[in-house]
Short mmCIF file of C-alpha atoms and ligand atoms in Angstrom, two decimals:
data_model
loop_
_atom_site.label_atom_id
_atom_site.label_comp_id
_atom_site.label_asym_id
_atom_site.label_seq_id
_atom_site.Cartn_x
_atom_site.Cartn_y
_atom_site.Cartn_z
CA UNK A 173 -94.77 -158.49 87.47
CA UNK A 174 -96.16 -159.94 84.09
CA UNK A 175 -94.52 -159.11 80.71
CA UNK A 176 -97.26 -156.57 79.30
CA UNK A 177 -96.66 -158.26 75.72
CA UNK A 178 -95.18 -160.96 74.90
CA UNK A 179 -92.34 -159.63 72.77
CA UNK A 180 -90.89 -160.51 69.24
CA UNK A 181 -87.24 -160.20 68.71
CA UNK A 182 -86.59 -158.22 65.40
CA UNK A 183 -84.66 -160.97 63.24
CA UNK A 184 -87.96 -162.78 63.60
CA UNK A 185 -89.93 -160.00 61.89
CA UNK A 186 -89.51 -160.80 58.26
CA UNK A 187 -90.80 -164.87 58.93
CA UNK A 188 -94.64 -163.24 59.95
CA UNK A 189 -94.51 -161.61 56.58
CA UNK A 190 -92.85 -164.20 54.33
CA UNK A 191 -94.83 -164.96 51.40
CA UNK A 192 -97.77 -163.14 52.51
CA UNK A 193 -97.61 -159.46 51.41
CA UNK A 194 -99.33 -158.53 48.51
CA UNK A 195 -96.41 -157.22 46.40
CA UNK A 196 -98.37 -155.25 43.54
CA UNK A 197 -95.34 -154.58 40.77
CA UNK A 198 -97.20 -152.62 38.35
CA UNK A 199 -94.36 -150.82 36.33
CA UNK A 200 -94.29 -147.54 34.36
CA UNK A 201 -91.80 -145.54 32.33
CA UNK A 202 -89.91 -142.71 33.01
CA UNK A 203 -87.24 -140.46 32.11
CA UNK A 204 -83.97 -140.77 33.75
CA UNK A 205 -84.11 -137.45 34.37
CA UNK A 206 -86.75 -138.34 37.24
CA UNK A 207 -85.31 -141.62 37.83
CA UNK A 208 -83.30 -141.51 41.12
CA UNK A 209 -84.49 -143.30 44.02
CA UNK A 210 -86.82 -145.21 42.00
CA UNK A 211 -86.54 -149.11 41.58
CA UNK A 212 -85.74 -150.60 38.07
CA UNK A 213 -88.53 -153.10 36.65
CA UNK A 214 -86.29 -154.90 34.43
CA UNK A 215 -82.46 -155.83 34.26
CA UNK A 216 -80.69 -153.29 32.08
CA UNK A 217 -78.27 -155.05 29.12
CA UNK A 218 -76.34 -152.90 27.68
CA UNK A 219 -77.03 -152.69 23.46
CA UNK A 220 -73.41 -150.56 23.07
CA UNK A 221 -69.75 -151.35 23.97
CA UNK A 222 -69.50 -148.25 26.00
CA UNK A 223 -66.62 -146.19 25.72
CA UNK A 224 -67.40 -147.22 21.77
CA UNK A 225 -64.31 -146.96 20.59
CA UNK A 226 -60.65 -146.93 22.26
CA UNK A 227 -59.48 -144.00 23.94
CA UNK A 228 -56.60 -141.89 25.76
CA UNK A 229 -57.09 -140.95 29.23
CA UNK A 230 -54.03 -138.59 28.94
CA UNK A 231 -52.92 -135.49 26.96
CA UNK A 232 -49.89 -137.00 24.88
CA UNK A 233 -49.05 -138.81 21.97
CA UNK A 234 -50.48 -142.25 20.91
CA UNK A 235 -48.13 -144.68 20.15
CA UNK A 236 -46.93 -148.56 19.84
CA UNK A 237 -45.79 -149.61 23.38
CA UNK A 238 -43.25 -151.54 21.69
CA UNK A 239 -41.43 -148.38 20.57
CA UNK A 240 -41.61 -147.28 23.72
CA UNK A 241 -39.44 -149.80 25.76
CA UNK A 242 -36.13 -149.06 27.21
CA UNK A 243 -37.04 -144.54 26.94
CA UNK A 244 -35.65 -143.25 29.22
CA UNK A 245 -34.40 -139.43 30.69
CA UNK A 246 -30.82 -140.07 29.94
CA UNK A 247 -31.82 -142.02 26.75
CA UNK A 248 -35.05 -141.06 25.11
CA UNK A 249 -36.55 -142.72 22.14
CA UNK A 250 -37.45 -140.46 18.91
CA UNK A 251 -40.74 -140.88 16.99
CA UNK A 252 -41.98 -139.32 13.79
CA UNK A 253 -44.78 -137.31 14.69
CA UNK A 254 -47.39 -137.94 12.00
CA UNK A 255 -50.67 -136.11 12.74
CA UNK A 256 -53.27 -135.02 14.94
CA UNK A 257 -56.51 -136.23 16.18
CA UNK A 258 -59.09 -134.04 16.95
CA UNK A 259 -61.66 -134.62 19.47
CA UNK A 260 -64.78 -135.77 18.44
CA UNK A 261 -62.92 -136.83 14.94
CA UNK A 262 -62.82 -140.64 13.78
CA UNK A 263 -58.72 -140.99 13.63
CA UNK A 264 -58.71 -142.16 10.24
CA UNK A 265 -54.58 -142.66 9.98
CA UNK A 266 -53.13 -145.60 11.24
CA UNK A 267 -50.07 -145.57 12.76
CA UNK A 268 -46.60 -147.25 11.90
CA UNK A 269 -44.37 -148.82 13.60
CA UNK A 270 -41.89 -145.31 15.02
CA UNK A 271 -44.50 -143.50 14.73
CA UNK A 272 -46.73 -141.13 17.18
CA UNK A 273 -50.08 -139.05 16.96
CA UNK A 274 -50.86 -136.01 18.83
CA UNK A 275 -54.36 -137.02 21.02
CA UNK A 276 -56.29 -135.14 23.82
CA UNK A 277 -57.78 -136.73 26.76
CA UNK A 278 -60.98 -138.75 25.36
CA UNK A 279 -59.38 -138.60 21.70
CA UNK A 280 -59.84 -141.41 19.84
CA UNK A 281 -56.73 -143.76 19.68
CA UNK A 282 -56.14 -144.10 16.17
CA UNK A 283 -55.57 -147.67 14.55
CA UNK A 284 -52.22 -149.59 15.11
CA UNK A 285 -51.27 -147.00 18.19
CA UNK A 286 -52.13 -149.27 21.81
CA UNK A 287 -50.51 -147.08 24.56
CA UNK A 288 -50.40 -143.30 25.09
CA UNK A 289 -47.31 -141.18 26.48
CA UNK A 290 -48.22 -137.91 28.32
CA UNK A 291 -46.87 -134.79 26.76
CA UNK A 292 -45.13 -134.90 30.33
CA UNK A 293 -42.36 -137.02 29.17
CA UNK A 294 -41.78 -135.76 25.88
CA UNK A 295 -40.35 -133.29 23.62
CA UNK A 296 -41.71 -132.13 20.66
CA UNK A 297 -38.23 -131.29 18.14
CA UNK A 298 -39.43 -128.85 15.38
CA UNK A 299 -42.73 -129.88 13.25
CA UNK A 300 -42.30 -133.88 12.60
CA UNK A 301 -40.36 -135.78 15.80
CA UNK A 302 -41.21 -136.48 19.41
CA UNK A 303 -38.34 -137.61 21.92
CA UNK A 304 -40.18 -139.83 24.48
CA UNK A 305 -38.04 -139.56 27.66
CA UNK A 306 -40.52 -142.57 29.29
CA UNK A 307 -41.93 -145.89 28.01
CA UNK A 308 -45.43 -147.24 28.41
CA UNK A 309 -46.97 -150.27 28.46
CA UNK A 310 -49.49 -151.63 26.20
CA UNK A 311 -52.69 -150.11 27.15
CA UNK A 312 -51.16 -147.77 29.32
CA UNK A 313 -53.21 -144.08 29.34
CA UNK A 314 -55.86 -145.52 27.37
CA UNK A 315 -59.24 -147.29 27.42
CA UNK A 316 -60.32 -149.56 25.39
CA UNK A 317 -63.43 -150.40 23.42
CA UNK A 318 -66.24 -152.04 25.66
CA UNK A 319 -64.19 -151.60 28.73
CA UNK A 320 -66.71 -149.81 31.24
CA UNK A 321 -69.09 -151.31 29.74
CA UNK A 322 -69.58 -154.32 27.46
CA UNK A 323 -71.87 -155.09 24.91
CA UNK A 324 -74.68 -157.53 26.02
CA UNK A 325 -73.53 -157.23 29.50
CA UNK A 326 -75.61 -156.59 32.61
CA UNK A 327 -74.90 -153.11 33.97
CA UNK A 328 -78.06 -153.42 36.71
CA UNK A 329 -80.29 -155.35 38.23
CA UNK A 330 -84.56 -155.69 38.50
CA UNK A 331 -85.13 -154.37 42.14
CA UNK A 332 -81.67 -151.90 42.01
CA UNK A 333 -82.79 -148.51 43.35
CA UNK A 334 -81.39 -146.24 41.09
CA UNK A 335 -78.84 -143.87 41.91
CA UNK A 336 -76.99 -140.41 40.35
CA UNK A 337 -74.50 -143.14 39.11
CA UNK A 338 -76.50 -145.04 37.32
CA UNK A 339 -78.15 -142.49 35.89
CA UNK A 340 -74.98 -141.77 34.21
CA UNK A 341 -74.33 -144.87 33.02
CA UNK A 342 -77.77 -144.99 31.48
CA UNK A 343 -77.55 -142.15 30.18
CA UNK A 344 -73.99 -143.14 28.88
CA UNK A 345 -75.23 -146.08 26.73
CA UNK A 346 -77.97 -143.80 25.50
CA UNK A 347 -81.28 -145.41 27.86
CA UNK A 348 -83.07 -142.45 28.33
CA UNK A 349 -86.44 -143.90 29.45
CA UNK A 350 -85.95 -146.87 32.13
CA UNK A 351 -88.80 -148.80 33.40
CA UNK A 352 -89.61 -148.94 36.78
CA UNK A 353 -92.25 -150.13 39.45
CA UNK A 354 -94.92 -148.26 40.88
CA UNK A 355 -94.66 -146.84 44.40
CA UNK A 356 -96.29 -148.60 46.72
CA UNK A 357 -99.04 -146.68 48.00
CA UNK A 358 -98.50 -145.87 52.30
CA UNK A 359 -101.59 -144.24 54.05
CA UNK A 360 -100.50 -142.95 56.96
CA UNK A 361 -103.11 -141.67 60.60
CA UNK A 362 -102.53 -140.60 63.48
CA UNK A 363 -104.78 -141.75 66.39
CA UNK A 364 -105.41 -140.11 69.63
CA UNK A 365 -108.30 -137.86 70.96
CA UNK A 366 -105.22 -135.58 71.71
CA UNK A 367 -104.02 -134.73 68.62
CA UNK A 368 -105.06 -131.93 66.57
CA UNK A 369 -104.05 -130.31 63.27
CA UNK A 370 -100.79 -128.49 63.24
CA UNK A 371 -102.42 -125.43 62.14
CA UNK A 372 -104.87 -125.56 64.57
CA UNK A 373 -104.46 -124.09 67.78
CA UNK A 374 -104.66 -126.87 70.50
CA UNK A 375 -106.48 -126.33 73.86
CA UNK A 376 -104.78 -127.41 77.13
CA UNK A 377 -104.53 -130.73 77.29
CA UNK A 378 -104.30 -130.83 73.38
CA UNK A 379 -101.21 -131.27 71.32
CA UNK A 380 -100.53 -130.78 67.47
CA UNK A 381 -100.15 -134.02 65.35
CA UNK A 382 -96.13 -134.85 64.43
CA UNK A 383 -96.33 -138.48 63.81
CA UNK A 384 -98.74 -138.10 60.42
CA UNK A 385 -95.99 -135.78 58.84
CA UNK A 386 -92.76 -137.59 60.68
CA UNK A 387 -93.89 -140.86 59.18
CA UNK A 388 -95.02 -139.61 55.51
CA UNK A 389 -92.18 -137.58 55.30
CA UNK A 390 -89.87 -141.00 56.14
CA UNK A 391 -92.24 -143.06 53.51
CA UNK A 392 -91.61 -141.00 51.07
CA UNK A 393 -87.76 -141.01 51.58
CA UNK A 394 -87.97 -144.67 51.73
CA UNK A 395 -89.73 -145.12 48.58
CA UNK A 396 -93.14 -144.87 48.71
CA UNK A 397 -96.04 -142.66 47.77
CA UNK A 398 -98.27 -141.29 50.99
CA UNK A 399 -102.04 -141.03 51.48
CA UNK A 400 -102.26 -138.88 54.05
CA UNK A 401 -104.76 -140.70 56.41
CA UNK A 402 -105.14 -137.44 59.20
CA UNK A 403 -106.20 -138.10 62.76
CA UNK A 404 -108.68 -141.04 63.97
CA UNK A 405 -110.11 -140.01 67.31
CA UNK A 406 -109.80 -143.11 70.00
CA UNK A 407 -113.03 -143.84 68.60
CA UNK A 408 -113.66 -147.80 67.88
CA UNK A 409 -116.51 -147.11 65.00
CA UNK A 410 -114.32 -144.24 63.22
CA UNK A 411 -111.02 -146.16 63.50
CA UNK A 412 -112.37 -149.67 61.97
CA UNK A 413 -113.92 -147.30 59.16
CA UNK A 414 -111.06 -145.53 58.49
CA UNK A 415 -108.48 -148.20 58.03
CA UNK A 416 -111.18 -150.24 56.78
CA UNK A 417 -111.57 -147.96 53.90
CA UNK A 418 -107.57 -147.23 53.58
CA UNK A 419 -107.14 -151.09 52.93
CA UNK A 420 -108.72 -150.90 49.42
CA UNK A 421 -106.17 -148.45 48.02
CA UNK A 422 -103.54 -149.18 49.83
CA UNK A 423 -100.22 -151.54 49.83
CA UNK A 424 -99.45 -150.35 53.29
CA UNK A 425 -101.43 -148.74 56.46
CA UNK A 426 -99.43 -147.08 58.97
CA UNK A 427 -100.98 -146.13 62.56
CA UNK A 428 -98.92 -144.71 65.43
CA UNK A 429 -100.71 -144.06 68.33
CA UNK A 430 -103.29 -146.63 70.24
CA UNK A 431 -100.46 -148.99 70.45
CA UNK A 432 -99.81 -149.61 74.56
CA UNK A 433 -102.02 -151.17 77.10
CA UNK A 434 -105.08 -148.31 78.33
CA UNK A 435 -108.62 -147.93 78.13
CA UNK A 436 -108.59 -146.09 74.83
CA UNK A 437 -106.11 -148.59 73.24
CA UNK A 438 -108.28 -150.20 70.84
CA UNK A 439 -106.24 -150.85 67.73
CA UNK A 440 -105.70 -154.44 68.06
CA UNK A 441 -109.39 -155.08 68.26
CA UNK A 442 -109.80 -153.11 65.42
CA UNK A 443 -107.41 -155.14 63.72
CA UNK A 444 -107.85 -158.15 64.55
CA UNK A 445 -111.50 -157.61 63.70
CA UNK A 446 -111.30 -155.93 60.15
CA UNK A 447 -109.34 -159.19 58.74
CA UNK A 448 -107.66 -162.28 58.83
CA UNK A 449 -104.99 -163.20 59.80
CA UNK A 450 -104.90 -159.95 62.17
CA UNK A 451 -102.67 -158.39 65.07
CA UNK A 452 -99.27 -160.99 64.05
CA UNK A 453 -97.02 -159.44 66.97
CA UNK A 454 -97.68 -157.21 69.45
CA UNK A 455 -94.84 -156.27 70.99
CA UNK A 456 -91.41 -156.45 69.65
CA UNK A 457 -87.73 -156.56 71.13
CA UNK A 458 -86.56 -153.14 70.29
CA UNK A 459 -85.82 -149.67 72.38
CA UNK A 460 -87.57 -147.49 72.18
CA UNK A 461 -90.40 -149.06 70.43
CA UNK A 462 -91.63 -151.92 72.16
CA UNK A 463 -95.39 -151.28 71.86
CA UNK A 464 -95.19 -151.95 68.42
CA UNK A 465 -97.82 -153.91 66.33
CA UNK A 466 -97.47 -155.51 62.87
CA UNK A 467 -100.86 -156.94 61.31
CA UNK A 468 -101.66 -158.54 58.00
CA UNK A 469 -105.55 -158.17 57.09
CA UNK A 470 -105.84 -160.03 54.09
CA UNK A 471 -102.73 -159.46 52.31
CA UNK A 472 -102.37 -156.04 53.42
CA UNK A 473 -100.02 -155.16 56.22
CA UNK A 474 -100.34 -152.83 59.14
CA UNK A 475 -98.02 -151.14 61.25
CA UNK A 476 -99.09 -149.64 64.36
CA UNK A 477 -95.94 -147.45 65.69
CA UNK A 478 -95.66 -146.10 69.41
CA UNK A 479 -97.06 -142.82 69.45
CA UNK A 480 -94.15 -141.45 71.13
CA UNK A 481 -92.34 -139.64 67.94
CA UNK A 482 -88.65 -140.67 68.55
CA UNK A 483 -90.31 -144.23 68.73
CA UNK A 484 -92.11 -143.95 65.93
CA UNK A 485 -89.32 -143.15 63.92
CA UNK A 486 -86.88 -145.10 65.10
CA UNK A 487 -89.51 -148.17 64.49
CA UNK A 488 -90.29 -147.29 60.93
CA UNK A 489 -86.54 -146.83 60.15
CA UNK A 490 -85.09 -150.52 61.55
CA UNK A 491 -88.31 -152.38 61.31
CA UNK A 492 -90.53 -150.22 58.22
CA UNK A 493 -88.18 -149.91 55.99
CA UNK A 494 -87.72 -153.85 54.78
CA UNK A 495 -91.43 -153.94 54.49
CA UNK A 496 -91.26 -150.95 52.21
CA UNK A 497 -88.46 -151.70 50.14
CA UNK A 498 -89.92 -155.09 49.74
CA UNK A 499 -93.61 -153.65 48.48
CA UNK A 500 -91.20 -151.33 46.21
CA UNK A 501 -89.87 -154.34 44.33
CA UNK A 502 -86.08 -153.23 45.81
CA UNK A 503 -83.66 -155.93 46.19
CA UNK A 504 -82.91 -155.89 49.99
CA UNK A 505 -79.49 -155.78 50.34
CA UNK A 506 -78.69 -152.57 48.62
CA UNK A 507 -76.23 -150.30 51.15
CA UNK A 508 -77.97 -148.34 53.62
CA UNK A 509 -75.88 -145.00 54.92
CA UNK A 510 -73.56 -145.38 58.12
CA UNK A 511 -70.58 -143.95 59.15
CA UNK A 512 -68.48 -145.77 61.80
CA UNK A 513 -67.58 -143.51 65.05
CA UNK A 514 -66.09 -143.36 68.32
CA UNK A 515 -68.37 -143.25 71.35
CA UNK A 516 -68.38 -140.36 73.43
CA UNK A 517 -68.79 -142.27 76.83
CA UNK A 518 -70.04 -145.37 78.28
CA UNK A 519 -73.77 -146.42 77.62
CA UNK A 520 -75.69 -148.76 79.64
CA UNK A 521 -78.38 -150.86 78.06
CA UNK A 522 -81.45 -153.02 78.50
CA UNK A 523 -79.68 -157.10 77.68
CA UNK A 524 -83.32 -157.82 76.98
CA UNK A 525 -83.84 -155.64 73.70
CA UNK A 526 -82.14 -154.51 70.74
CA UNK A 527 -81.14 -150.80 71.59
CA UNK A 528 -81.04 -148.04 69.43
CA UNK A 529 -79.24 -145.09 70.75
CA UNK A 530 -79.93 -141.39 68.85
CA UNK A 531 -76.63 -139.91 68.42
CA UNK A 532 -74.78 -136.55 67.25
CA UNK A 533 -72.06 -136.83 64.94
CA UNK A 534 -68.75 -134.29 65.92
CA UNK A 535 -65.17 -134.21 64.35
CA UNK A 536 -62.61 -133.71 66.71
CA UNK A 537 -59.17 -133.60 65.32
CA UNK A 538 -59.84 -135.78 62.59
CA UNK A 539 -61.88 -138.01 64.37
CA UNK A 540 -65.60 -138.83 64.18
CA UNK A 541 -67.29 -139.04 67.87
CA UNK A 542 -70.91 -139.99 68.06
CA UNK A 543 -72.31 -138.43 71.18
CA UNK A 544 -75.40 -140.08 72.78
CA UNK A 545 -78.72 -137.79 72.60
CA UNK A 546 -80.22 -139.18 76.04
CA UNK A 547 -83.63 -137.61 76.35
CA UNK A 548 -87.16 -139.30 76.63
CA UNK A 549 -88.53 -140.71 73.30
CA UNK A 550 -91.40 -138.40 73.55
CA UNK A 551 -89.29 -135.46 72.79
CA UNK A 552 -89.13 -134.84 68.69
CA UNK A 553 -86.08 -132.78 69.44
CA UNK A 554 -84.06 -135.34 70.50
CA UNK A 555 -84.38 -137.17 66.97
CA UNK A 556 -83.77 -133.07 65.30
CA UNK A 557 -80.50 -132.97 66.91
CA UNK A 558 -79.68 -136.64 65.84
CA UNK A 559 -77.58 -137.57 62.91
CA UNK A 560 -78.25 -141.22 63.37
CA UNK A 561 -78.79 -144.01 65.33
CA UNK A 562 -76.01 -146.46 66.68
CA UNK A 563 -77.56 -149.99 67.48
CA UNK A 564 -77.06 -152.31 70.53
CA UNK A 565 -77.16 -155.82 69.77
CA UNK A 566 -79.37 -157.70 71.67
CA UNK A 567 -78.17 -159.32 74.71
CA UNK A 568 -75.21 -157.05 74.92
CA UNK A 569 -75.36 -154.88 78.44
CA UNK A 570 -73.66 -151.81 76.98
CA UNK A 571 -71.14 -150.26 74.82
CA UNK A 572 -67.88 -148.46 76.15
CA UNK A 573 -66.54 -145.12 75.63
CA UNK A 574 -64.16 -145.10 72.74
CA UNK A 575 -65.74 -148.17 71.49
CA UNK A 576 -65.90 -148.05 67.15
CA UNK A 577 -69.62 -147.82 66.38
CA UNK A 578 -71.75 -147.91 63.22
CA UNK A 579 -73.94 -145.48 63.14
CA UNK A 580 -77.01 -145.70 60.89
CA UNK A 581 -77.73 -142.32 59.47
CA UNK A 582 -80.82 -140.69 59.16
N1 LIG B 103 -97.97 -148.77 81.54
C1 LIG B 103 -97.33 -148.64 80.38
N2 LIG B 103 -97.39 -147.47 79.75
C2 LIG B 103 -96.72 -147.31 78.60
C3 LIG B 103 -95.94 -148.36 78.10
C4 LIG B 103 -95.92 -149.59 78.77
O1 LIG B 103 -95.25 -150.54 78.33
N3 LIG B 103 -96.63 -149.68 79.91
N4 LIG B 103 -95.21 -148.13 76.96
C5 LIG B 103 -94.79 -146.76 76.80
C6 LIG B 103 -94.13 -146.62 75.57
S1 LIG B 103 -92.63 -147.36 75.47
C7 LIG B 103 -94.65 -145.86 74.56
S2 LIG B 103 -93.72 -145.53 73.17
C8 LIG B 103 -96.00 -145.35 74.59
C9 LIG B 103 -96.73 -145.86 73.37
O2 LIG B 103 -98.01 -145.47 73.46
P1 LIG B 103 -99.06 -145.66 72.30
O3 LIG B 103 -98.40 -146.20 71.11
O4 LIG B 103 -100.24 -146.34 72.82
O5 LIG B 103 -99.42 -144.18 71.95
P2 LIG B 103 -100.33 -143.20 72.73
O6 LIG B 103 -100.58 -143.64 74.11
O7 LIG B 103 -101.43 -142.84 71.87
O8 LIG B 103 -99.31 -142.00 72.78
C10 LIG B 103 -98.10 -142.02 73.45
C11 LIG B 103 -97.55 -140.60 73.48
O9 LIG B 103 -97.26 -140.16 72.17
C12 LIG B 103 -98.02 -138.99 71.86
N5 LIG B 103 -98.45 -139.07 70.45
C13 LIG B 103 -99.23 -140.01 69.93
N6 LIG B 103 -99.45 -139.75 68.63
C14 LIG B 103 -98.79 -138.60 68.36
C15 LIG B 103 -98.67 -137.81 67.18
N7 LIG B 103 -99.25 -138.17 66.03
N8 LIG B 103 -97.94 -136.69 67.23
C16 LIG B 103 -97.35 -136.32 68.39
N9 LIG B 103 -97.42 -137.04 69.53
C17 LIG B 103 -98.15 -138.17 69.51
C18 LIG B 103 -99.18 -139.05 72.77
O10 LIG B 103 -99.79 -137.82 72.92
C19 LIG B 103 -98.56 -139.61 74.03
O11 LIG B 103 -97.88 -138.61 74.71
O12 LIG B 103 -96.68 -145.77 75.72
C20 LIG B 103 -95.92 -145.75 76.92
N10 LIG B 103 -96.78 -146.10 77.98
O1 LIG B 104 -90.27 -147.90 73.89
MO1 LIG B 104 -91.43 -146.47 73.92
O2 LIG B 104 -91.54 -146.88 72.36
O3 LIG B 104 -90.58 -145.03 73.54
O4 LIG B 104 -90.50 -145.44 74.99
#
């Protein structure tokens, strides 16, 4: 029996686009405040040393290191205790050689003084001496000017999605507006004269539309703003006028649905007939998935997903998500969340295509297990009781049980 499609491997994905998409990076500004997720515009170059000024990381007494050396329990070192410094006070006093301040955590570390003792090892004897029963080194319980983050350096990158940590750290050298790019702008339909409206009541024979809010709800996670398209009957006149009229304002058209071989299955001519280049790949090397199609009309791309909902996702995750983040303006490399595990038991697979397997995440006695979710890809449940997907390379005929796994999270 014939191959149905003749079928891409997923590596090979990224060459059909190369240099081809449309990437609109129209920017905008916002406050940090609703900055996470969002992709920075520009490189961000710090204007402050950030902390600005030297200071103790301890609760103790700011010293010379020097003065310090050789303290020890049996042998402490005495200091003349000259002052205070108050938090959120310039420490105007310098300090002398023998000499010590009292300093809080985040006080500022007064001129002269280049190491910090914690009140731990010392003793305070009556109003004006410390004994110091340990030394410290120079720059010991302290941080200095500059030293999280430098003036003039780069603290991120054009195309970094930002997260609650650099929020801080924008925030922390006072950048409360960052500029960023514009979402790239998804429409999403559903196609198939069985779908209806989830809050319509479907006859027999009818069934209510997951893949519309599935996918848009995965867009938007991913970085992108959703048109919601609705349902295109297997219709050839109403789908090449819908996605016709989606490719004006949009960056991205997603389809799932129409994508296998039948009667009804009439995507690709739509496709291939709304634009040049067309249908690129029909077909690619993945489970479940396979009946996948990835067009370019113009410079626009398309992404026709298996109507099957665990296909569809599991599609827009390992092969939607580049194309997204690369529309978004992120750099590509950024971490993605996985967790590694221990398989639960053996798993067979298909040596022909890159497998992904839905799995369950359980701690047993300290130890992650993922736990293969077996079901059919047309059952949404099985992806609802999934934590993640665990990948099998291509060419590899299974995985064994108590085998270390990544598994991708959801
Ligand atoms: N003879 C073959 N039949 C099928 C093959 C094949 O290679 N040879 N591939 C199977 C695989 S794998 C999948 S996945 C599906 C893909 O089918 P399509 O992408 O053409 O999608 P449809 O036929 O329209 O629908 C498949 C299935 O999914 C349901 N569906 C579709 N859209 C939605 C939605 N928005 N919400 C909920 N459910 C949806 C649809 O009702 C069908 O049950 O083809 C296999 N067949
Ligand atoms: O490969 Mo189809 O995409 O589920 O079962």
């Amino acid at each position: 029996m014939s191959e149905l499609f003749q079928l891409v491997e997923i590596d090979k994905i990224p060459d059909f686009f190369e240099g081809k998409l449309a990437v609109n990076l129209a920017t905008e500004k916002i406050n940090i405040t609703k900055a996470k997720a969002r992709v920075l515009a520009r490189d961000i170059i710090s204007q402050i040393d950030l902390p600005p000024f030297s200071r103790s990381t301890m609760d103790g007494f700011a010293v010379k290191a020097i003065d310090t050396f050789g303290a020890s329990e049996s042998m402490p070192v005495y200091l003349d205790l000259v002052g205070e410094i108050l938090m959120g006070e310039e420490a105007e006093q310098e300090i002398k050689a023998g000499q010590a301040i009292k300093i809080a955590t985040g006080g500022m570390l007064p001129k002269g003084a280049d190491a910090v003792v914690m009140v731990e090892y010392t003793e305070t004897l009556g109003e004006d001496m410390i004994e110091v029963f340990k030394s410290v080194a120079s720059r010991e319980n302290i941080v200095v000017k500059g030293e999280d983050i430098d003036q003039e350096s780069l603290l991120l990158k054009q195309g970094h999605l930002l997260r609650a940590q650099d929020i801080g750290a924008l925030a922390g050298i006072g950048i409360t507006e960052v500029e960023v790019f514009v979402k790239p702008v998804v429409t999403v339909f559903s196609t198939g004269d069985e779908l209806v409206a989830p809050e319509e009541s479907p006859k027999l024979g009818q069934i209510r539309d997951i893949n519309t809010y599935l996918v848009g709800s995965l867009v938007e996670e991913t970085g992108g703003t959703v048109n919601y398209g609705g349902i295109i009957a297997d219709n050839k006149e109403e789908l090449k006028n819908k996605i016709g009229a989606s490719l004006k304002n949009s960056d991205l058209v997603i389809l799932s649905g129409g994508s296998s071989v039948g009667t009804k299955d009439l995507t690709i001519e739509v496709l291939n007939e709304l634009g040049e280049p067309g249908v690129l790949v029909h077909g690619i090397s993945i489970k479940p998935g396979k009946p996948t199609i990835l067009a370019l009309i113009g410079d626009t791309p398309v992404i026709g997903l298996p109507g099957h909902p665990a296909s569809a996702m599991t599609v827009l995750k390992i092969v939607g998500t580049p194309i997204i983040q690369k529309l978004a303006g992120q750099e590509l490399n950024q971490f993605q969340g996985s967790v590694s595990a221990k398989l639960s038991r053996n798993l067979a697979s298909d040596k022909g295509r890159e497998e992904y397997i839905r799995v369950k995440l359980v701690k047993e006695n300290n130890q992650l297990w993922a736990y293969p979710i077996l079901g059919k890809s047309s059952l949404i449940t099985t992806m609802v009781e999934a934590d993640g997907l665990v990948k099998i390379d291509l060419g590899k005929e299974g995985l064994d049980q108590g085998e270390e796994v990544q598994v991708l999270l959801f």
